[in-house]
Amino acid sequence: MNKTAIRLVAVAAVAGLGVAGCSSKKASTAASSTPPAATSAAPSASASASASSSAPASVAPSSSAAGGGGAQVGVILPDTQSSSRWEQQDTPNLKKAFAAANIKVDIQNALGDKAKFVSIGQSMIQEGVKVLIIVDLDSPSGAQVESAAAAAGIKTIDYDRLTLGGSASYYVSFDNVKVGQLQGSGLVACMTAAKIAKPNIIELKGSPTDNNATLFAQGYDGVLNPLYASGKYVKKGEQAVPNWDNAQAGTIFENMLTAAGGKVDGVIAANDGMGQSVITVLKKHGIKAPITGQDATVPGLQSVLRGDQCGTVFKDTSLEATGAATLAIDLIQGKTPDSTLVNGKTHDSQANKDVPSVLETPVWITADKVQDVVKAGQADPKAICTADVAALCTKNGVS
Ligand code: BGC
C-alpha cells in the first residue's frame, strides 16, 4: 500500500466515516488493482458512486439535475476529448478512492462546456456537498464555481489544474514542470539515438487556458532552449492548441509542417491525444520522426511500442485520486492534513499566492517500460496488446 493509501484508510477510520468491509488489504487493492482502461464505460456526462451502494462500478447518467443526491463530495471533470484520461483513468480511480473511504461522491463531466461546468457546480452546491473538487476548463469559470462554493461554506480542491485567481484550499497534481522536462529530455534521447545532426523540431503546446500547459512548456523549454541557442537543434515552430483539441492539433501541426517545408525530425506533442493526430499527419507525409506524449493512454502506449512515439509521461492518477480523497476527508472533518501528504506549494500568478499542494512524481515511459504502467494497475495489457501490437508486447515483456 502506498503512503497516501495508508493515510486515506487511517483518516477515514479516525474520522468515523466508516470503513466497514474495507480492510487495509482491500484499500490497497482499491488503489492499484483493476486496470481502469478495462473497466471504464463510454464517455458519460455523469457518474456517481458510493461504497455503500451495491452497483457503483458502472458509469450511469445522473437521474436528476442535482446529480448524485446526498453526495458528500462533488467532482467536476473537464471534458472527454482532450484526453481519454478523464473518463478512463480519473473517473474509475476517483470512484475507487472514495469507495475505499466510504464517502459518497458525485462525479460529473462538463463535456468541454464552460456554462455546463458552472451549472454542474451550482447544482452540486445546492445538493449540499461538503467539498467540491474541480478540474477547470479555464481559470475564470473555475474561480467562479470556487467563489460560489466558498459563499455557501463549501471548501474546494483544485484537481490536476491550478485555477488561477481561484480560492481552492488545496491543489492536487503532479510536478508539472517535471512532466515537461521528461518530454524534453525524452525527445533529446530519441534524437540522439536517431543520430540526426541539427534536428528540426516542432512544438505543439497544450491549451493556452490551462496553467499546466504553461508549466509543461517551462519544463521542455528548459531542456530544448539551450540546444536551440547553441545551434545544435533548430526550432521550426511552436503553437498552442486551443482546449487541447486533438483533431485541431492535427490541422495545426500539418500547417506548421508545410511552413517548415515538410522538414521535421522531432515533435513535442504535449499529450498522447494530440500525439495521435501528429502521427497520422506524419504517416500521411511518409515521415518517421520521434514525438512525445503524456498520459500513458492505450493508443499512446501502443504507439510507443510500435516506435511511432518516442515515449509518454505516465502520471499515476490513482495517486492523484487518493490524495484528493484524503484531503476531502480532512476538510470535511476540519483537520489539518498530514505534513507528509501536502508536500509542496504551487504559485498562483494571478492571485499572487502559494496554494498548498500534493504533487506526485511523473515517470517517462519508453517501450521497455510499458510494463511498469501495467504493473501499477493503470493500463490493461488486453487493451494494449491487440493486432500488430501483440508481438511487440511479447518482445517488450508486456502482459
Ligand atoms: C492534464 C493532462 C491532459 C490535458 C488535456 C492537462 O491539464 O494534466 O494530463 O492530457 O490536460 O486534458
XYZ file of C-alpha atoms and ligand atoms in Angstrom:
411
model
C 0.000 0.000 0.000
C 1.417 3.420 -0.838
C 1.797 6.180 1.749
C -1.267 8.099 0.629
C -3.465 4.988 0.620
C -2.396 4.096 4.166
C -3.204 7.622 5.246
C -6.594 7.545 3.488
C -7.691 4.458 5.394
C -6.319 5.814 8.670
C -8.026 9.190 8.289
C -11.338 7.611 7.313
C -11.186 5.289 10.304
C -10.290 8.045 12.782
C -12.903 10.346 11.308
C -15.531 7.735 11.882
C -16.520 7.910 8.259
C -16.883 4.179 8.179
C -14.518 1.762 6.565
C -16.802 -1.205 7.085
C -15.724 -4.087 4.935
C -12.642 -2.168 3.971
C -9.621 -3.957 5.359
C -6.222 -2.453 4.673
C -5.747 -5.167 2.059
C -8.889 -4.057 0.273
C -7.832 -0.410 0.350
C -4.510 -1.346 -1.159
C -6.271 -3.223 -3.913
C -8.538 -0.273 -4.450
C -5.584 1.951 -5.209
C -3.838 -0.344 -7.590
C -5.820 -3.245 -8.960
C -8.308 -3.490 -11.845
C -6.936 -1.583 -14.798
C -9.215 1.412 -15.375
C -8.920 1.051 -19.130
C -10.706 -2.273 -18.853
C -13.464 -1.133 -16.537
C -14.435 2.233 -17.942
C -17.587 2.701 -19.936
C -18.221 5.005 -22.856
C -17.896 8.712 -22.067
C -20.792 9.911 -19.989
C -21.719 13.262 -18.559
C -22.230 11.937 -15.102
C -21.311 9.181 -12.704
C -21.984 8.693 -9.048
C -20.587 6.083 -6.746
C -20.690 5.050 -3.142
C -19.160 2.111 -1.343
C -22.487 1.591 0.365
C -24.313 1.094 -2.907
C -24.169 -2.330 -4.482
C -23.738 -1.184 -8.061
C -21.209 1.632 -8.115
C -18.891 0.184 -10.724
C -20.609 1.249 -13.911
C -20.913 4.750 -15.281
C -24.564 5.741 -15.235
C -26.193 9.012 -16.211
C -27.319 11.198 -13.355
C -31.024 10.841 -12.740
C -31.659 14.373 -11.545
C -30.349 17.859 -12.161
C -28.916 17.765 -8.654
C -26.592 14.912 -9.611
C -25.854 12.002 -7.280
C -28.262 13.008 -4.477
C -26.827 13.207 -0.969
C -23.207 13.094 -2.105
C -20.657 14.383 0.399
C -18.136 15.250 -2.292
C -18.671 16.565 -5.814
C -16.107 16.212 -8.596
C -16.292 18.116 -11.886
C -14.096 16.768 -14.689
C -13.449 18.928 -17.760
C -14.197 17.007 -20.959
C -13.890 13.713 -22.787
C -11.992 14.803 -25.896
C -8.763 16.500 -24.741
C -7.509 13.251 -23.195
C -9.043 9.845 -22.531
C -7.575 10.035 -19.022
C -10.589 11.851 -17.505
C -13.028 9.015 -18.293
C -10.677 6.050 -18.437
C -8.280 6.809 -15.591
C -9.520 9.563 -13.271
C -13.188 8.540 -13.092
C -12.545 4.929 -12.010
C -9.617 5.915 -9.792
C -11.660 8.608 -8.007
C -14.558 6.182 -7.572
C -12.228 3.616 -6.011
C -10.538 6.153 -3.734
C -13.845 7.461 -2.369
C -15.375 3.992 -2.156
C -12.373 2.908 -0.051
C -13.247 5.679 2.404
C -17.000 5.004 2.235
C -17.631 8.531 1.006
C -20.480 9.128 -1.402
C -19.167 11.041 -4.392
C -20.916 12.642 -7.350
C -18.587 12.717 -10.381
C -19.724 14.669 -13.431
C -18.058 15.707 -16.660
C -18.628 19.194 -18.131
C -18.034 17.842 -21.650
C -15.906 20.843 -22.606
C -18.721 23.332 -21.961
C -17.904 26.167 -19.532
C -21.573 27.075 -18.955
C -22.281 23.429 -18.153
C -19.257 23.383 -15.835
C -20.685 26.321 -13.865
C -24.191 24.850 -13.749
C -22.871 21.466 -12.523
C -21.024 23.429 -9.808
C -24.219 25.246 -8.841
C -26.242 22.028 -8.683
C -23.592 20.323 -6.546
C -23.600 23.303 -4.171
C -27.402 23.046 -3.931
C -27.109 19.303 -3.462
C -25.174 20.129 -0.270
C -21.764 18.595 -0.970
C -19.239 19.306 1.774
C -16.265 19.513 -0.586
C -16.065 20.298 -4.280
C -13.145 19.036 -6.380
C -12.689 20.623 -9.810
C -10.570 20.313 -12.947
C -11.221 23.684 -14.542
C -11.877 24.322 -18.228
C -10.348 27.741 -17.733
C -9.453 29.797 -14.685
C -12.339 32.339 -14.798
C -15.100 29.681 -14.849
C -13.215 27.596 -12.291
C -12.794 30.618 -9.988
C -16.499 31.426 -10.408
C -17.505 27.979 -9.143
C -14.983 28.162 -6.297
C -16.239 31.536 -5.126
C -19.892 30.339 -5.235
C -18.837 27.297 -3.194
C -16.981 29.484 -0.682
C -20.093 31.683 -0.296
C -22.029 28.531 0.633
C -19.326 27.450 3.118
C -18.069 24.649 0.868
C -14.327 24.026 0.584
C -12.770 23.373 -2.807
C -9.785 21.408 -4.134
C -8.110 22.059 -7.495
C -7.506 18.675 -9.103
C -4.710 18.410 -11.673
C -5.065 22.016 -12.964
C -4.491 25.062 -10.760
C -7.302 27.613 -11.061
C -5.511 30.950 -11.291
C -7.214 33.595 -9.153
C -9.249 30.824 -7.509
C -9.869 30.086 -3.861
C -9.174 26.353 -3.529
C -7.846 25.188 -0.155
C -5.511 22.695 -1.841
C -4.077 21.696 -5.200
C -3.523 18.013 -6.021
C -1.477 17.268 -9.127
C 1.892 16.144 -10.421
C 5.127 18.072 -10.631
C 4.098 19.566 -13.956
C 7.391 21.296 -14.768
C 8.978 17.870 -14.335
C 6.403 16.442 -16.797
C 7.712 18.897 -19.413
C 11.342 18.172 -18.511
C 10.714 14.466 -19.096
C 9.209 15.270 -22.509
C 12.224 17.440 -23.410
C 14.879 15.017 -22.207
C 12.955 12.052 -23.659
C 12.886 13.695 -27.076
C 16.609 14.509 -26.852
C 17.379 10.866 -26.021
C 15.423 9.739 -29.090
C 17.071 12.351 -31.346
C 20.495 11.231 -30.122
C 19.601 7.580 -30.758
C 18.416 8.511 -34.271
C 21.819 10.245 -34.850
C 20.283 13.229 -36.614
C 22.570 16.248 -36.833
C 20.871 19.615 -36.210
C 17.353 18.177 -35.915
C 14.371 20.318 -36.859
C 11.843 20.426 -34.018
C 8.177 21.453 -33.972
C 6.467 22.110 -30.628
C 2.729 21.619 -30.113
C 1.692 23.080 -26.773
C -1.441 22.374 -24.732
C -4.334 24.773 -24.238
C -3.402 28.403 -23.537
C -6.144 28.467 -20.868
C -4.622 25.548 -18.921
C -1.965 26.544 -16.381
C -0.494 23.052 -16.740
C 0.320 23.711 -20.413
C 2.419 26.690 -19.271
C 4.231 24.507 -16.713
C 4.836 21.683 -19.227
C 6.312 24.230 -21.671
C 8.530 25.633 -18.909
C 9.851 22.101 -18.429
C 10.681 21.229 -22.050
C 11.833 24.772 -22.864
C 14.387 24.393 -20.084
C 15.817 21.376 -21.902
C 15.439 22.495 -25.530
C 16.102 26.259 -25.450
C 19.840 25.858 -24.716
C 20.069 23.419 -27.655
C 18.350 25.922 -29.951
C 20.567 28.722 -28.620
C 23.763 26.774 -29.291
C 22.595 25.867 -32.800
C 22.575 22.125 -32.066
C 18.800 21.948 -32.659
C 16.570 24.089 -34.876
C 13.137 25.200 -33.707
C 10.846 25.193 -36.740
C 7.754 26.400 -34.945
C 5.713 26.422 -31.770
C 1.944 26.679 -31.407
C -0.678 26.192 -28.709
C -3.747 24.035 -29.322
C -6.985 25.618 -28.018
C -8.719 23.371 -25.445
C -6.196 20.619 -26.203
C -8.496 19.773 -29.143
C -6.947 16.599 -30.546
C -8.413 16.991 -34.050
C -7.399 20.650 -34.282
C -3.904 19.621 -33.188
C -3.605 17.635 -36.440
C -4.634 20.617 -38.594
C -2.323 22.987 -36.731
C 0.563 20.532 -36.999
C 0.020 19.975 -40.714
C 0.128 23.755 -41.329
C 3.317 24.043 -39.302
C 4.844 21.155 -41.228
C 4.018 22.880 -44.522
C 5.512 26.145 -43.221
C 8.650 24.166 -42.267
C 8.965 22.968 -45.865
C 7.957 19.448 -44.823
C 11.148 19.124 -42.768
C 10.717 17.847 -39.242
C 12.897 15.447 -37.257
C 11.215 15.540 -33.854
C 7.980 16.812 -32.307
C 6.973 17.889 -28.837
C 3.307 16.877 -28.616
C 2.073 17.899 -25.175
C -0.148 14.839 -24.693
C -0.917 11.438 -26.226
C -4.222 12.564 -27.769
C -2.529 15.323 -29.754
C 0.340 12.922 -30.444
C -2.063 10.537 -32.195
C -3.093 13.353 -34.564
C 0.564 14.223 -35.215
C 1.383 10.579 -36.021
C -1.498 10.472 -38.530
C -0.173 13.581 -40.300
C 3.423 12.313 -40.270
C 2.336 8.984 -41.781
C 0.325 10.772 -44.461
C 3.519 12.598 -45.463
C 5.671 9.487 -45.196
C 7.743 10.941 -42.350
C 9.013 8.938 -39.373
C 10.058 11.272 -36.556
C 10.177 10.781 -32.773
C 7.358 12.528 -30.926
C 6.478 12.909 -27.252
C 3.211 12.489 -25.363
C 1.687 12.316 -21.920
C -0.979 10.339 -20.024
C 0.056 6.755 -20.867
C -3.189 6.224 -22.773
C -3.789 2.919 -24.547
C -3.261 4.405 -28.061
C -0.203 6.270 -26.747
C 1.345 3.121 -25.259
C 0.619 1.230 -28.493
C 2.390 3.987 -30.483
C 5.337 3.797 -28.087
C 5.586 0.033 -28.640
C 5.341 0.494 -32.413
C 8.119 3.106 -32.346
C 5.792 5.799 -33.717
C 6.065 7.638 -30.406
C 9.336 8.182 -28.577
C 7.736 7.928 -25.133
C 4.866 9.065 -22.935
C 4.738 10.600 -19.474
C 2.968 8.285 -17.034
C 1.092 10.101 -14.296
C -0.399 7.508 -11.962
C -3.808 9.087 -11.432
C -4.667 6.590 -8.686
C -2.197 8.554 -6.518
C -3.826 11.841 -7.507
C -7.308 10.447 -6.761
C -6.253 9.045 -3.388
C -4.570 12.341 -2.460
C -7.736 14.271 -3.327
C -9.928 11.852 -1.352
C -7.658 12.103 1.697
C -7.725 15.905 1.605
C -11.509 15.932 1.125
C -11.949 13.846 4.288
C -9.639 16.197 6.215
C -11.645 19.192 5.005
C -14.956 17.553 5.961
C -13.537 16.866 9.424
C -11.887 20.280 9.764
C -8.485 18.621 10.226
C -5.059 19.769 9.146
C -3.709 17.294 6.580
C -0.625 15.268 7.349
C 2.540 17.193 6.528
C 3.890 14.223 4.568
C 0.866 14.389 2.261
C 0.938 18.116 1.488
C 4.457 18.132 0.100
C 4.677 21.453 -1.739
C 3.264 24.794 -2.752
C 2.214 25.988 -6.190
C 2.291 29.651 -7.128
C -0.927 31.219 -8.356
C 0.472 34.013 -10.539
C -2.892 35.767 -10.761
C -3.753 35.858 -7.066
C -0.039 36.128 -6.247
C -0.250 33.491 -3.540
C 1.005 29.964 -2.944
C -1.533 27.146 -2.790
C -0.607 24.195 -0.513
C -0.145 21.230 -2.817
C 0.071 17.466 -3.070
C 2.400 16.849 -6.005
C 3.063 13.351 -7.289
C 6.018 12.288 -9.439
C 5.653 11.665 -13.193
C 7.601 8.919 -14.993
C 8.922 8.729 -18.595
C 7.803 5.543 -20.339
C 9.631 4.077 -23.333
C 8.790 0.722 -24.992
C 10.819 -1.253 -22.422
C 8.914 0.438 -19.565
C 5.310 -0.045 -20.744
C 5.003 -2.973 -18.356
C 5.551 -0.546 -15.428
C 2.221 1.132 -16.267
C 0.537 -2.279 -16.418
C 2.150 -3.299 -13.109
C 0.832 -0.125 -11.479
C -2.661 -1.275 -12.464
C -3.122 1.698 -14.773
C -3.219 0.028 -18.190
C -4.870 -3.154 -19.369
C -2.490 -5.396 -21.345
C -5.527 -6.874 -23.145
C -6.416 -3.433 -24.465
C -2.813 -2.640 -25.457
C -1.676 -5.925 -26.966
C -4.088 -6.174 -29.891
C -3.428 -6.931 -33.596
C 0.054 -5.790 -34.699
C 0.955 -4.757 -31.137
C 0.660 -8.322 -29.739
C 4.115 -9.354 -30.983
C 5.602 -6.071 -29.705
C 4.097 -6.791 -26.286
C 5.806 -10.169 -26.236
C 9.084 -8.589 -27.296
C 8.852 -5.931 -24.578
C 7.506 -8.149 -21.802
C 4.056 -6.533 -21.642
C 1.475 -8.912 -20.195
C -3.517 17.359 -17.910
C -3.078 16.327 -18.937
C -4.135 16.230 -20.038
C -4.504 17.610 -20.574
C -5.684 17.539 -21.529
C -3.799 18.678 -18.584
O -4.189 19.642 -17.666
O -2.519 17.498 -16.922
O -2.890 15.086 -18.315
O -3.635 15.468 -21.102
O -4.856 18.474 -19.521
O -6.818 17.086 -20.890
